[in-house]
């Protein structure tokens, strides 16, 4: 029997605030352990939480970016469970009335637009960080806890089971990450744990409407790990089903070393969390006006930008994608494009030589003043310099920030062009290389290349190779 | 009401990591039964069309600006820690039991 894979994702995202969700402790990463803690985020008796306005705004921003319907009246609940990373023995989260419902994200998969629907978006507090003394969660003797992270605003995004492979899950996460980066809600740094993803995965007979028994996969620490873990788990379940067995509902950890999923514990029912309304926090009431203000300043989405770059500048899809995924480079392109109208030529230079030279020099995307790039391209277009010289100049400009016309004058790089200037060089080369001329006349194209090279060398690289080629051909034919 | 709540008490005690004696369990089962009886009587009221009340105060939550303030000094943070390992809280291994939420 043929099976299809059904995947839903739960994404956790730390919002980009300065202070925590319910107290004014700093959220900055990498501080000495337990130094960003106060009575509120340590859960000391008698302390009371107060909402961080910015966290709410960023949650709304992210929800709007995800086309999720922002709820003007939402509520916080206590999710009760015992785990040492949770100082209060409950997590303040949203259960019954989340801040946003529904939503979707469109992404391109193999040239097809796929719409992935969302279940909900809700706000909660981050837990502390556990450091296991042994090599793994199961083998450790004891654990150490750092509560610096506890209480950082965390957004949970839950998708519908709309994804059908590890590859799709990865593409979805990449698009989601870019969208949320663009929105400014989070820095989405997976390596610092500010973006994390768990997955629910099950198989069902192709065409069936009913969902199969699922496994929850955790501990996937990169997009690549998500893809590998889900492909592995799908195959594991397929083997069980093919051999007539049945999948049991469980939570697995992705073992990055062994590249396998390892069952962790049987999943407790959600009623065991004994959710109830958080008595210390009043309901979160938003005004439509506030939500509309946030909506009005929402930045363009990556998908919109990709389409606009293709439409407005006539760029190829790959170029538009590059200028979207490398946002500062795209912004640089747009600034230069205000003054230089051959957009496809500009795109080629920026994604080619310019980007290369930036990397070589270790500089940021906007390192070169836009006017200087315009000046360089104009010099080239007007025939004042040739292409190899332009490339060389660009490297120098990125390094030193020098203006191209000054460099041209200083180094005497102006192009040698026109019949009168080139003719003496062409004639000299023909006279000094009779063998090559004969070889060319005998049909050897390579010989012509050699002759062009000789003329270029004589010109100090300042001639236009195209023009040299034409002159050589006509001169030899005389 | 003849419903025996001892199983429920045991379940909740386990979730709360509490160890109860047999007598305590019996006492609490009786108390739980009384509490739920009262709840049952309240449930007889007609609440059709009335929004469930989660909070009795009727105004929006207050907000603070996103500004960093002082945290506690480390010795105060760790003052109540049953065990510590340098600047960390030290806790028993969690192994396979328990729950890591989210
Ligand atoms: Zn705090």
mmCIF file of N, CA, C and O in Angstrom, chain A residues 307-342:
data_model
loop_
_atom_site.group_PDB
_atom_site.id
_atom_site.type_symbol
_atom_site.label_atom_id
_atom_site.label_comp_id
_atom_site.label_asym_id
_atom_site.label_seq_id
_atom_site.Cartn_x
_atom_site.Cartn_y
_atom_site.Cartn_z
ATOM 1 N N UNK A 307 8.125 38.998 -5.745
ATOM 2 C CA UNK A 307 7.273 39.268 -6.903
ATOM 3 C C UNK A 307 7.509 40.686 -7.422
ATOM 4 O O UNK A 307 7.584 40.916 -8.619
ATOM 5 N N UNK A 308 7.639 41.639 -6.492
ATOM 6 C CA UNK A 308 7.828 43.027 -6.915
ATOM 7 C C UNK A 308 9.161 43.204 -7.663
ATOM 8 O O UNK A 308 9.224 43.898 -8.670
ATOM 9 N N UNK A 309 10.206 42.552 -7.189
ATOM 10 C CA UNK A 309 11.499 42.683 -7.866
ATOM 11 C C UNK A 309 11.437 42.135 -9.287
ATOM 12 O O UNK A 309 12.097 42.649 -10.180
ATOM 13 N N UNK A 310 10.648 41.091 -9.475
ATOM 14 C CA UNK A 310 10.525 40.546 -10.819
ATOM 15 C C UNK A 310 9.727 41.490 -11.706
ATOM 16 O O UNK A 310 10.046 41.717 -12.864
ATOM 17 N N UNK A 311 8.638 42.043 -11.113
ATOM 18 C CA UNK A 311 7.740 42.880 -11.897
ATOM 19 C C UNK A 311 8.334 44.267 -12.145
ATOM 20 O O UNK A 311 8.394 44.743 -13.274
ATOM 21 N N UNK A 312 8.792 44.897 -11.062
ATOM 22 C CA UNK A 312 9.225 46.283 -11.160
ATOM 23 C C UNK A 312 10.555 46.428 -11.904
ATOM 24 O O UNK A 312 10.753 47.380 -12.645
ATOM 25 N N UNK A 313 11.473 45.488 -11.715
ATOM 26 C CA UNK A 313 12.797 45.629 -12.310
ATOM 27 C C UNK A 313 13.049 44.614 -13.418
ATOM 28 O O UNK A 313 14.133 44.581 -13.988
ATOM 29 N N UNK A 314 12.055 43.750 -13.652
ATOM 30 C CA UNK A 314 12.234 42.739 -14.688
ATOM 31 C C UNK A 314 13.350 41.754 -14.380
ATOM 32 O O UNK A 314 14.009 41.245 -15.282
ATOM 33 N N UNK A 315 13.586 41.469 -13.104
ATOM 34 C CA UNK A 315 14.671 40.552 -12.743
ATOM 35 C C UNK A 315 14.228 39.099 -12.863
ATOM 36 O O UNK A 315 13.040 38.793 -12.817
ATOM 37 N N UNK A 316 15.207 38.228 -13.009
ATOM 38 C CA UNK A 316 14.924 36.792 -13.013
ATOM 39 C C UNK A 316 14.522 36.368 -11.604
ATOM 40 O O UNK A 316 14.852 37.037 -10.624
ATOM 41 N N UNK A 317 13.813 35.243 -11.529
ATOM 42 C CA UNK A 317 13.348 34.757 -10.239
ATOM 43 C C UNK A 317 14.508 34.522 -9.276
ATOM 44 O O UNK A 317 14.434 34.850 -8.089
ATOM 45 N N UNK A 318 15.606 33.960 -9.802
ATOM 46 C CA UNK A 318 16.742 33.660 -8.919
ATOM 47 C C UNK A 318 17.340 34.942 -8.351
ATOM 48 O O UNK A 318 17.754 34.993 -7.198
ATOM 49 N N UNK A 319 17.366 36.009 -9.185
ATOM 50 C CA UNK A 319 17.908 37.284 -8.705
ATOM 51 C C UNK A 319 16.986 37.877 -7.646
ATOM 52 O O UNK A 319 17.440 38.345 -6.596
ATOM 53 N N UNK A 320 15.672 37.829 -7.927
ATOM 54 C CA UNK A 320 14.706 38.368 -6.970
ATOM 55 C C UNK A 320 14.804 37.609 -5.645
ATOM 56 O O UNK A 320 14.707 38.192 -4.562
ATOM 57 N N UNK A 321 15.026 36.297 -5.726
ATOM 58 C CA UNK A 321 15.150 35.494 -4.504
ATOM 59 C C UNK A 321 16.383 35.874 -3.712
ATOM 60 O O UNK A 321 16.340 35.987 -2.491
ATOM 61 N N UNK A 322 17.488 36.078 -4.432
ATOM 62 C CA UNK A 322 18.721 36.457 -3.745
ATOM 63 C C UNK A 322 18.544 37.806 -3.045
ATOM 64 O O UNK A 322 18.914 37.965 -1.887
ATOM 65 N N UNK A 323 17.935 38.786 -3.761
ATOM 66 C CA UNK A 323 17.761 40.116 -3.182
ATOM 67 C C UNK A 323 16.727 40.117 -2.062
ATOM 68 O O UNK A 323 16.567 41.104 -1.358
ATOM 69 N N UNK A 324 15.977 39.000 -1.919
ATOM 70 C CA UNK A 324 15.035 38.891 -0.810
ATOM 71 C C UNK A 324 15.699 38.196 0.370
ATOM 72 O O UNK A 324 15.611 38.669 1.502
ATOM 73 N N UNK A 325 16.391 37.081 0.088
ATOM 74 C CA UNK A 325 17.005 36.366 1.212
ATOM 75 C C UNK A 325 18.175 37.171 1.773
ATOM 76 O O UNK A 325 18.398 37.171 2.971
ATOM 77 N N UNK A 326 18.898 37.874 0.903
ATOM 78 C CA UNK A 326 19.913 38.807 1.394
ATOM 79 C C UNK A 326 19.288 40.201 1.365
ATOM 80 O O UNK A 326 19.423 40.956 0.405
ATOM 81 N N UNK A 327 18.569 40.508 2.442
ATOM 82 C CA UNK A 327 17.763 41.728 2.461
ATOM 83 C C UNK A 327 18.584 43.010 2.284
ATOM 84 O O UNK A 327 18.216 43.867 1.487
ATOM 85 N N UNK A 328 19.730 43.149 2.992
ATOM 86 C CA UNK A 328 20.508 44.383 2.796
ATOM 87 C C UNK A 328 21.016 44.535 1.360
ATOM 88 O O UNK A 328 21.074 45.645 0.849
ATOM 89 N N UNK A 329 21.333 43.426 0.707
ATOM 90 C CA UNK A 329 21.800 43.500 -0.672
ATOM 91 C C UNK A 329 20.665 43.980 -1.576
ATOM 92 O O UNK A 329 20.868 44.786 -2.477
ATOM 93 N N UNK A 330 19.449 43.480 -1.307
ATOM 94 C CA UNK A 330 18.271 43.924 -2.057
ATOM 95 C C UNK A 330 18.021 45.407 -1.855
ATOM 96 O O UNK A 330 17.674 46.136 -2.779
ATOM 97 N N UNK A 331 18.224 45.857 -0.619
ATOM 98 C CA UNK A 331 18.019 47.278 -0.334
ATOM 99 C C UNK A 331 19.059 48.127 -1.063
ATOM 100 O O UNK A 331 18.747 49.196 -1.590
ATOM 101 N N UNK A 332 20.278 47.626 -1.118
ATOM 102 C CA UNK A 332 21.339 48.334 -1.832
ATOM 103 C C UNK A 332 21.000 48.415 -3.315
ATOM 104 O O UNK A 332 21.114 49.474 -3.931
ATOM 105 N N UNK A 333 20.523 47.295 -3.868
ATOM 106 C CA UNK A 333 20.119 47.285 -5.276
ATOM 107 C C UNK A 333 19.089 48.376 -5.548
ATOM 108 O O UNK A 333 19.187 49.134 -6.508
ATOM 109 N N UNK A 334 18.094 48.460 -4.652
ATOM 110 C CA UNK A 334 17.015 49.427 -4.884
ATOM 111 C C UNK A 334 17.518 50.869 -4.833
ATOM 112 O O UNK A 334 17.032 51.720 -5.578
ATOM 113 N N UNK A 335 18.462 51.122 -3.946
ATOM 114 C CA UNK A 335 18.989 52.491 -3.853
ATOM 115 C C UNK A 335 19.756 52.849 -5.126
ATOM 116 O O UNK A 335 19.571 53.916 -5.698
ATOM 117 N N UNK A 336 20.602 51.917 -5.606
ATOM 118 C CA UNK A 336 21.371 52.201 -6.819
ATOM 119 C C UNK A 336 20.425 52.319 -8.020
ATOM 120 O O UNK A 336 20.624 53.142 -8.915
ATOM 121 N N UNK A 337 19.357 51.502 -7.999
ATOM 122 C CA UNK A 337 18.424 51.486 -9.131
ATOM 123 C C UNK A 337 17.678 52.810 -9.295
ATOM 124 O O UNK A 337 17.090 53.073 -10.343
ATOM 125 N N UNK A 338 17.692 53.633 -8.246
ATOM 126 C CA UNK A 338 17.065 54.955 -8.374
ATOM 127 C C UNK A 338 17.822 55.795 -9.401
ATOM 128 O O UNK A 338 17.267 56.672 -10.037
ATOM 129 N N UNK A 339 19.129 55.506 -9.573
ATOM 130 C CA UNK A 339 19.959 56.356 -10.430
ATOM 131 C C UNK A 339 20.556 55.614 -11.615
ATOM 132 O O UNK A 339 21.266 56.211 -12.420
ATOM 133 N N UNK A 340 20.326 54.311 -11.682
ATOM 134 C CA UNK A 340 20.888 53.547 -12.793
ATOM 135 C C UNK A 340 19.811 52.630 -13.341
ATOM 136 O O UNK A 340 19.295 51.762 -12.630
ATOM 137 N N UNK A 341 19.438 52.841 -14.588
ATOM 138 C CA UNK A 341 18.197 52.239 -15.056
ATOM 139 C C UNK A 341 18.335 50.913 -15.809
ATOM 140 O O UNK A 341 17.328 50.287 -16.111
ATOM 141 N N UNK A 342 19.545 50.493 -16.129
ATOM 142 C CA UNK A 342 19.679 49.174 -16.764
ATOM 143 C C UNK A 342 19.683 48.129 -15.639
ATOM 144 O O UNK A 342 20.721 47.656 -15.195
#
